[in-house]
Short mmCIF file of C-alpha atoms and ligand atoms in Angstrom, two decimals:
data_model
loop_
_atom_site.label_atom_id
_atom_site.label_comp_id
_atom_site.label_asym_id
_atom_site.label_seq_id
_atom_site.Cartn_x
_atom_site.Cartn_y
_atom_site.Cartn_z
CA UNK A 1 0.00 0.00 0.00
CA UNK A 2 1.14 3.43 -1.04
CA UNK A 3 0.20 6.28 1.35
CA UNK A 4 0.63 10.02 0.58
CA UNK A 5 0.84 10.90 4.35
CA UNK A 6 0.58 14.62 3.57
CA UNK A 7 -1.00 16.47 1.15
CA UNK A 8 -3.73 19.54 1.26
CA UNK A 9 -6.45 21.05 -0.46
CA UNK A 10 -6.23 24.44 -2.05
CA UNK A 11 -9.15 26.35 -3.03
CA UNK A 12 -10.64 29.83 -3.83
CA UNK A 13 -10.13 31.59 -0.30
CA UNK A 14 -8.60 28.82 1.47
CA UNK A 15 -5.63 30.85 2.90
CA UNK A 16 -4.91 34.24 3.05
CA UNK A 17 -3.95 35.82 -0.33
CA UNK A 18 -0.34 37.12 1.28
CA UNK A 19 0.71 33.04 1.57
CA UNK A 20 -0.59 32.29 -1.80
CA UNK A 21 1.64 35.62 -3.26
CA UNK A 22 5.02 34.43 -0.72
CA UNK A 23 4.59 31.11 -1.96
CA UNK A 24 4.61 32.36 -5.80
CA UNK A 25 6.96 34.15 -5.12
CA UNK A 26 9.39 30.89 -4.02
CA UNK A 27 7.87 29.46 -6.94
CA UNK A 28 9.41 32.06 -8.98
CA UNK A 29 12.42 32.07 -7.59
CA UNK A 30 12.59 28.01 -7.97
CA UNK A 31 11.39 28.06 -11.47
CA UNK A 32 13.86 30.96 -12.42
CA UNK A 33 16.94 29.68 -10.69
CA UNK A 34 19.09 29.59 -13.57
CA UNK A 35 17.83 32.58 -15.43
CA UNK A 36 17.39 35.23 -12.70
CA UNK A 37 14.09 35.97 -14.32
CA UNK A 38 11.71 37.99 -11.91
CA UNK A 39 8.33 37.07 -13.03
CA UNK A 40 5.16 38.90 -11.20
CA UNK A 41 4.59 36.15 -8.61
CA UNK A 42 0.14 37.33 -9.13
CA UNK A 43 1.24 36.27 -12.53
CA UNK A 44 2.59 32.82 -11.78
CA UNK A 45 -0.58 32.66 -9.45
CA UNK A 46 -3.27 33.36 -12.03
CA UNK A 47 -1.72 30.72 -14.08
CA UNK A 48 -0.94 27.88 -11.62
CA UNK A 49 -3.82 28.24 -9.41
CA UNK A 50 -6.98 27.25 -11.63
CA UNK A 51 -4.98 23.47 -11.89
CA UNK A 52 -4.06 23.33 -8.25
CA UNK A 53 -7.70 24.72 -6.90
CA UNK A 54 -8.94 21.28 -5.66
CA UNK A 55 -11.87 21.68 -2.84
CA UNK A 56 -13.41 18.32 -3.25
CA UNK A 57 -10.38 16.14 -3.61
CA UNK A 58 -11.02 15.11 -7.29
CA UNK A 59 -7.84 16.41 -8.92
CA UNK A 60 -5.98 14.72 -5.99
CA UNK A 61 -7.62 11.60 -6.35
CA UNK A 62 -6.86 11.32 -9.73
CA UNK A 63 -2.96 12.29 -9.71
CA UNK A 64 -3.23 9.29 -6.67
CA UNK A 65 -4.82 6.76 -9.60
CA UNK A 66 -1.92 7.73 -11.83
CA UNK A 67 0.76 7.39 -9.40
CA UNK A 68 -0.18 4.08 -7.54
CA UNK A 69 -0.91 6.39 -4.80
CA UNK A 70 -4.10 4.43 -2.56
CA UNK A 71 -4.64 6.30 0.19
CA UNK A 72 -3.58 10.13 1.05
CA UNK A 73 -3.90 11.86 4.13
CA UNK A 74 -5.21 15.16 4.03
CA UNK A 75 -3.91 18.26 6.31
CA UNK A 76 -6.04 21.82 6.53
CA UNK A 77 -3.79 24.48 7.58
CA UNK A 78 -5.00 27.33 9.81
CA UNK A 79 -3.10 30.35 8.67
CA UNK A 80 -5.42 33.48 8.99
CA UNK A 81 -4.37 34.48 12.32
CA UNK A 82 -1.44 36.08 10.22
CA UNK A 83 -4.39 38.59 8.41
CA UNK A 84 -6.53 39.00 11.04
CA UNK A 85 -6.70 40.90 14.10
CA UNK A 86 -7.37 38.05 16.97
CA UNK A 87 -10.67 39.57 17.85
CA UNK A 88 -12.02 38.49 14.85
CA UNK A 89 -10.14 34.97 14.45
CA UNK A 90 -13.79 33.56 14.49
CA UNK A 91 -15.36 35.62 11.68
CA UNK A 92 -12.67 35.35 8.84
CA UNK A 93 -13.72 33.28 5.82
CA UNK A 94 -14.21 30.86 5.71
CA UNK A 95 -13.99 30.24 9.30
CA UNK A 96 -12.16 27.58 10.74
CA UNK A 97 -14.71 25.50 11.33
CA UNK A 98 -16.20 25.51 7.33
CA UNK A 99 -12.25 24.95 6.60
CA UNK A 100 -12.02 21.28 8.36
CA UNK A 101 -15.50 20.57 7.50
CA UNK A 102 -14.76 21.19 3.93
CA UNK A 103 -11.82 18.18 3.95
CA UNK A 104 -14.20 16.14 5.72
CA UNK A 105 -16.35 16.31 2.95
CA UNK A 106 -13.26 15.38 0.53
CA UNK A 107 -13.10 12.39 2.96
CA UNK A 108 -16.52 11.36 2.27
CA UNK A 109 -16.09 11.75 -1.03
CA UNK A 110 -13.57 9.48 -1.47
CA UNK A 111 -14.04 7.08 1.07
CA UNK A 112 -11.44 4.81 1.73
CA UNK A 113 -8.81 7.21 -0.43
CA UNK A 114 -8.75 10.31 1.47
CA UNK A 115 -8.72 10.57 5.07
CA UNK A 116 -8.20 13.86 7.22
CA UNK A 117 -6.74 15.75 10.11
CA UNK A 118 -8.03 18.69 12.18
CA UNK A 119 -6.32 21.52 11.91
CA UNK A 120 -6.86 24.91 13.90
CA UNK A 121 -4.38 27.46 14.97
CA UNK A 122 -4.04 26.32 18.77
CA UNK A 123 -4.50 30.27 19.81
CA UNK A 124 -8.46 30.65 18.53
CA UNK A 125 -11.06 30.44 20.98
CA UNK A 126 -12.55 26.38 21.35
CA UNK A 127 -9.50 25.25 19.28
CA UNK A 128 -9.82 22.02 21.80
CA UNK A 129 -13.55 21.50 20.85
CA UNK A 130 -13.20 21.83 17.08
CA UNK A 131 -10.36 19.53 17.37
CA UNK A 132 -12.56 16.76 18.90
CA UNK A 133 -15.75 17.17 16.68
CA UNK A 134 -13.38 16.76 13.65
CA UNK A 135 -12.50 13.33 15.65
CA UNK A 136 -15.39 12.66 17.03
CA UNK A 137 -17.93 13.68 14.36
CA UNK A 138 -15.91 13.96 11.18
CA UNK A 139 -13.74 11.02 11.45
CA UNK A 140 -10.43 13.00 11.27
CA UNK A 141 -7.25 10.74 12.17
CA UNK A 142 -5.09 13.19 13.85
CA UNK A 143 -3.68 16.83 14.46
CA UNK A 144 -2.12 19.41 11.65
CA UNK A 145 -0.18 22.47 12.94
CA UNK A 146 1.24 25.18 11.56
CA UNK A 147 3.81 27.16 13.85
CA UNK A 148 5.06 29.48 11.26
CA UNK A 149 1.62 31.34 11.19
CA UNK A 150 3.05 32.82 14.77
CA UNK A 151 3.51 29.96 17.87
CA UNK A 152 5.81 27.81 19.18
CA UNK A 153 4.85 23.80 19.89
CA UNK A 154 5.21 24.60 23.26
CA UNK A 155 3.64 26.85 23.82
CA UNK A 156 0.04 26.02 26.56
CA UNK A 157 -2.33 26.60 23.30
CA UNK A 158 -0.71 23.67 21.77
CA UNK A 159 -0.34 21.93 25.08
CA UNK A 160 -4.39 21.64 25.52
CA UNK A 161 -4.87 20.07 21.57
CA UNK A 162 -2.21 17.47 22.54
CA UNK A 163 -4.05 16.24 25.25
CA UNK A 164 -6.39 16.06 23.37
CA UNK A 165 -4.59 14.11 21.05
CA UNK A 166 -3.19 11.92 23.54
CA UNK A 167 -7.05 10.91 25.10
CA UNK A 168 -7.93 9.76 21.60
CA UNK A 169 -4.22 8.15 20.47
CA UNK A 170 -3.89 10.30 17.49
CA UNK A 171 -0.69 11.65 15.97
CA UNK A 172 0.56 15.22 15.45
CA UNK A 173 1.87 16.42 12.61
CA UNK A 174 3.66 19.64 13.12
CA UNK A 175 5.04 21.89 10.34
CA UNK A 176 8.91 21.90 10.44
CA UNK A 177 11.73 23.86 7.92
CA UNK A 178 11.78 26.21 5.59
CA UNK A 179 8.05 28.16 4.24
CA UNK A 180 7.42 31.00 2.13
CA UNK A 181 7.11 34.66 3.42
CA UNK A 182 4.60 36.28 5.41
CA UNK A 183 5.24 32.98 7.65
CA UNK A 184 7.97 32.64 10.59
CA UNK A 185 10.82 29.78 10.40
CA UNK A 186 11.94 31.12 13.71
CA UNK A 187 8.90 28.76 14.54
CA UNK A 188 9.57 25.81 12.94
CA UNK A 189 13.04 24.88 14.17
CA UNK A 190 12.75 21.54 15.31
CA UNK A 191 14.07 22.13 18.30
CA UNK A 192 11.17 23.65 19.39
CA UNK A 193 9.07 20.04 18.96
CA UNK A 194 11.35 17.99 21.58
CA UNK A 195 9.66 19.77 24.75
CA UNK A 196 5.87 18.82 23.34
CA UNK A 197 7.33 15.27 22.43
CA UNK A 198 9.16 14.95 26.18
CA UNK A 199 5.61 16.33 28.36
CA UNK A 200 3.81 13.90 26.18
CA UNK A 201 6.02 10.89 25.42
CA UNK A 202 2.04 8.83 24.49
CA UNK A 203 1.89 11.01 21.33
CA UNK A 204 3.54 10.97 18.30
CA UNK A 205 4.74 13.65 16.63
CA UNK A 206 5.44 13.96 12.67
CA UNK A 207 8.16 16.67 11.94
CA UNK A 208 6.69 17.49 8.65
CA UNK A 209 9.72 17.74 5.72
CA UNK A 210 11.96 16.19 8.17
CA UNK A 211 12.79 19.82 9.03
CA UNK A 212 14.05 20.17 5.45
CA UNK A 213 17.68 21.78 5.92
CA UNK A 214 17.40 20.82 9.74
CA UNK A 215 17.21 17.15 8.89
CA UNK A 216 20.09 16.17 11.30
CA UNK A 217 18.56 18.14 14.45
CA UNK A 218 14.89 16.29 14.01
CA UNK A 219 17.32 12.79 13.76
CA UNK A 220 19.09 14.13 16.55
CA UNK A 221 16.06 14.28 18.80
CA UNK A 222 14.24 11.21 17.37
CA UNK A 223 16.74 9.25 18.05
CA UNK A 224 16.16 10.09 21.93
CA UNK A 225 12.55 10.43 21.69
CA UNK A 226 11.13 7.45 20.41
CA UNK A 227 7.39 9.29 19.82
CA UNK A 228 9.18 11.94 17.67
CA UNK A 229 8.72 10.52 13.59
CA UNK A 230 9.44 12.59 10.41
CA UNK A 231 8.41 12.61 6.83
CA UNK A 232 10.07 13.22 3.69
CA UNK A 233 7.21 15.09 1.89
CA UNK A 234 8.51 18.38 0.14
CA UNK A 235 11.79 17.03 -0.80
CA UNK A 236 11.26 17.26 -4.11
CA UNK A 237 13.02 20.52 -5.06
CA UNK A 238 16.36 18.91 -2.83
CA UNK A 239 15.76 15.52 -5.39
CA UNK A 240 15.21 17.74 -8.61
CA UNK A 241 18.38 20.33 -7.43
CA UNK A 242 20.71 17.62 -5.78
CA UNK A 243 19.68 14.64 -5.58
CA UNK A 244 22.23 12.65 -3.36
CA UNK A 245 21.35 15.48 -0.62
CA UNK A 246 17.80 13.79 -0.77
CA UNK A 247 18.58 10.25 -0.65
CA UNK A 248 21.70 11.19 1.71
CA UNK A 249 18.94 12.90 4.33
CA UNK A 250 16.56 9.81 4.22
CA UNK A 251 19.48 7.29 4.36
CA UNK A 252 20.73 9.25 7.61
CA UNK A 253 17.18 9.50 8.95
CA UNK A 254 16.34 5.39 8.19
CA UNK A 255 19.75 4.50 9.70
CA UNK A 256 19.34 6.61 12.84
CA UNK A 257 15.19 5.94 13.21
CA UNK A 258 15.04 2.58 11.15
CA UNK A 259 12.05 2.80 8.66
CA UNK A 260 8.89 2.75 10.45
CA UNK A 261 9.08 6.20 11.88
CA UNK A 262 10.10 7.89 8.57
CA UNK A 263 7.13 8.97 6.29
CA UNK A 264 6.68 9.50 2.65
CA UNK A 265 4.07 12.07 1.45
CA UNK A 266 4.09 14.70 -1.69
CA UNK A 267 2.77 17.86 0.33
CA UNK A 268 0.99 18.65 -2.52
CA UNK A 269 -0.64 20.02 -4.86
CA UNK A 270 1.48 22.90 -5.49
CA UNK A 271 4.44 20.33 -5.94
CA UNK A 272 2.51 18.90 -8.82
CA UNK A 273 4.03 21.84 -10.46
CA UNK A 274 7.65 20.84 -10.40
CA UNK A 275 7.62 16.93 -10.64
CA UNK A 276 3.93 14.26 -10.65
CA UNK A 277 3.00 12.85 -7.88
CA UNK A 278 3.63 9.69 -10.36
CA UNK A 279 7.39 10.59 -10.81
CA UNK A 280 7.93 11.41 -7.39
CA UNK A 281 6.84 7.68 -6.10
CA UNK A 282 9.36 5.95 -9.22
CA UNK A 283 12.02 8.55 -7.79
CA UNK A 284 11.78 6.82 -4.66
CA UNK A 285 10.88 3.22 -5.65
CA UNK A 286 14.04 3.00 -8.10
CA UNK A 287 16.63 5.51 -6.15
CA UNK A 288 18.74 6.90 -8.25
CA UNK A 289 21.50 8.06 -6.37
CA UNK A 290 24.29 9.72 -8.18
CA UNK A 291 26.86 8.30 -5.74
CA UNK A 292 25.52 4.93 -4.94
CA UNK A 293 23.44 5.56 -1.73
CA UNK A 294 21.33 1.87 -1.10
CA UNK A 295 17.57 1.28 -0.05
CA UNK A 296 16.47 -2.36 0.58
CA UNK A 297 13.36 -2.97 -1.18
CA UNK A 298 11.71 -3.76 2.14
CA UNK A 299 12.79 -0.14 3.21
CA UNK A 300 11.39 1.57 0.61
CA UNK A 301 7.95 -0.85 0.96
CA UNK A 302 7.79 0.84 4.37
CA UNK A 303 8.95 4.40 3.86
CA UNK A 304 6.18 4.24 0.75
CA UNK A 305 3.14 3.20 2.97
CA UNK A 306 3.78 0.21 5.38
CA UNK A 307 4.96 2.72 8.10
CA UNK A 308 2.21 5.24 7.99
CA UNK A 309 -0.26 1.80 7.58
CA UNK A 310 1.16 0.64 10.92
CA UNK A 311 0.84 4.77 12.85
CA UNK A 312 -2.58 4.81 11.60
CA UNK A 313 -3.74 1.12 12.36
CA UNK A 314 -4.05 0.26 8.84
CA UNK A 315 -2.17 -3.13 8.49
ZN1 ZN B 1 2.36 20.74 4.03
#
């Protein structure tokens, strides 16, 4: 089984127009790389957005079918608080609330394909109480955050959603590495995870992008903290630019971790854009590496889907 353990739904006024803009604007800057060209990042927007707009799931579902891909976790991220004053974090649009109940409905949808987390910026009011209707009510399978939108992980907002998480034995994936202006990397050092993943050694904690160029720190303190997991999603830029930095990163972080806490996911759709979701699972079923770097078959079995089968109780 091949699981996309992170991935997300973008749609007409799903996040806050300044994230769409900063991350066109690393788009550009990605895409231009060897020319220096500054295209208008509204441009590259207006262009790329109509293919990666995706509320239901359906695009997602079929770039799955093409790529062998059968199931796909999806993640809502909460980033208005960035926009908003926090007096009115519970009348922006769509609130919260519609948010997560709109990936639920991709979830029922696609039953059996797509499955979804809660995710809520741990600083709005009832954060707690949306968290456990999407569990209770929606069928979500665990906890998204975003730090970079203005919050540490260990911060007491965050401490009442993993106890949360903990009462119902759900995992939390937590945004980690680099991210595209108006949000905060100061956030999403990795460092910053190990004091959640110490007070609450029953939960487990993703590290989204393995912390991207912080790779080595979240190893550092997963190989300590036994609850602390990471996934490769993301990486594709590193594999496109360099690719034995890639395969070097997940060989250090199997070695360290062994397989079944390391996690493979696309963190698309806007990713679709540089490489399919079909070329990035061959990338990783046949590696490539320039310099020799080995997978067992049996490794890359359970980096592609038998790890996240056995976090989510899918064997
Ligand atoms: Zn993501």
């Amino acid at each position: 089984m091949i699981i996309d353990s992170h991935v997300h739904l973008f749609y007409e006024n799903s996040d806050p127009m300044s994230w769409f803009i900063g991350s066109a604007r690393s788009g550009v800057a990605v895409l231009n790389k060897a020319t220096g060209e500054k295209m208008d990042p509204y441009e590259l927007y207006e262009q790329t957005a109509p293919q990666l707009f995706d509320k239901n799931g359906d695009k997602l579902v079929g770039w799955m079918d093409e790529a062998g891909i059968d199931r796909a976790i999806v993640l809502p991220i909460d980033l208005r608080l960035l926009t908003d004053a926090p007096s009115a974090t519970d009348i922006d649009f769509p609130t919260i609330e519609e948010k997560n109940h709109t990936y639920f409905e991709a979830t029922r949808r696609h039953k059996g394909r797509l499955f979804a987390c809660a995710g809520m910026d741990p600083r709005r009011k009832n954060a707690a109480g949306l968290f456990k209707k999407g569990l209770e009510e929606w069928g979500m399978i665990g906890l998204k955050l975003h730090p970079t939108a203005g919050y540490y992980p260990h911060e007491p907002a965050c401490y009442a959603l993993y106890e949360v998480a903990r009462q119902y034995n759900v995992p939390v994936i937590i945004h980690s590495g680099n991210e595209p202006a108006p949000l905060k990397c100061m956030y999403s050092q990795p460092k910053y995870i190990d004091a959640a993943a110490a007070d609450f050694p029953e939960v487990t904690f993703i590290v989204a992008h393995c912390g991207h160029g912080w790779y080595e720190e979240v190893v550092d303190l997963a190989t300590m903290k036994p609850n602390i997991y990471c996934d490769f999603c993301g990486w594709q830029v590193e594999y496109l630019t360099h690719p034995d930095y890639f395969f070097r990163a997940l060989r250090y972080a199997m070695d360290f971790l062994g397989p079944w806490r390391v996690l493979f996911g696309t963190d698309g759709p806007a990713y679709t854009l540089l490489m399919s979701n079909k070329d990035w699972v061959e990338a990783i079923r046949n590696p490539a590496s320039p310099s020799g770097i080995k997978f067992s078959k049996e490794e890359i079995d359970i980096f592609l889907g038998g790890a996240a089968a056995r976090l989510y109780g899918w064997e």
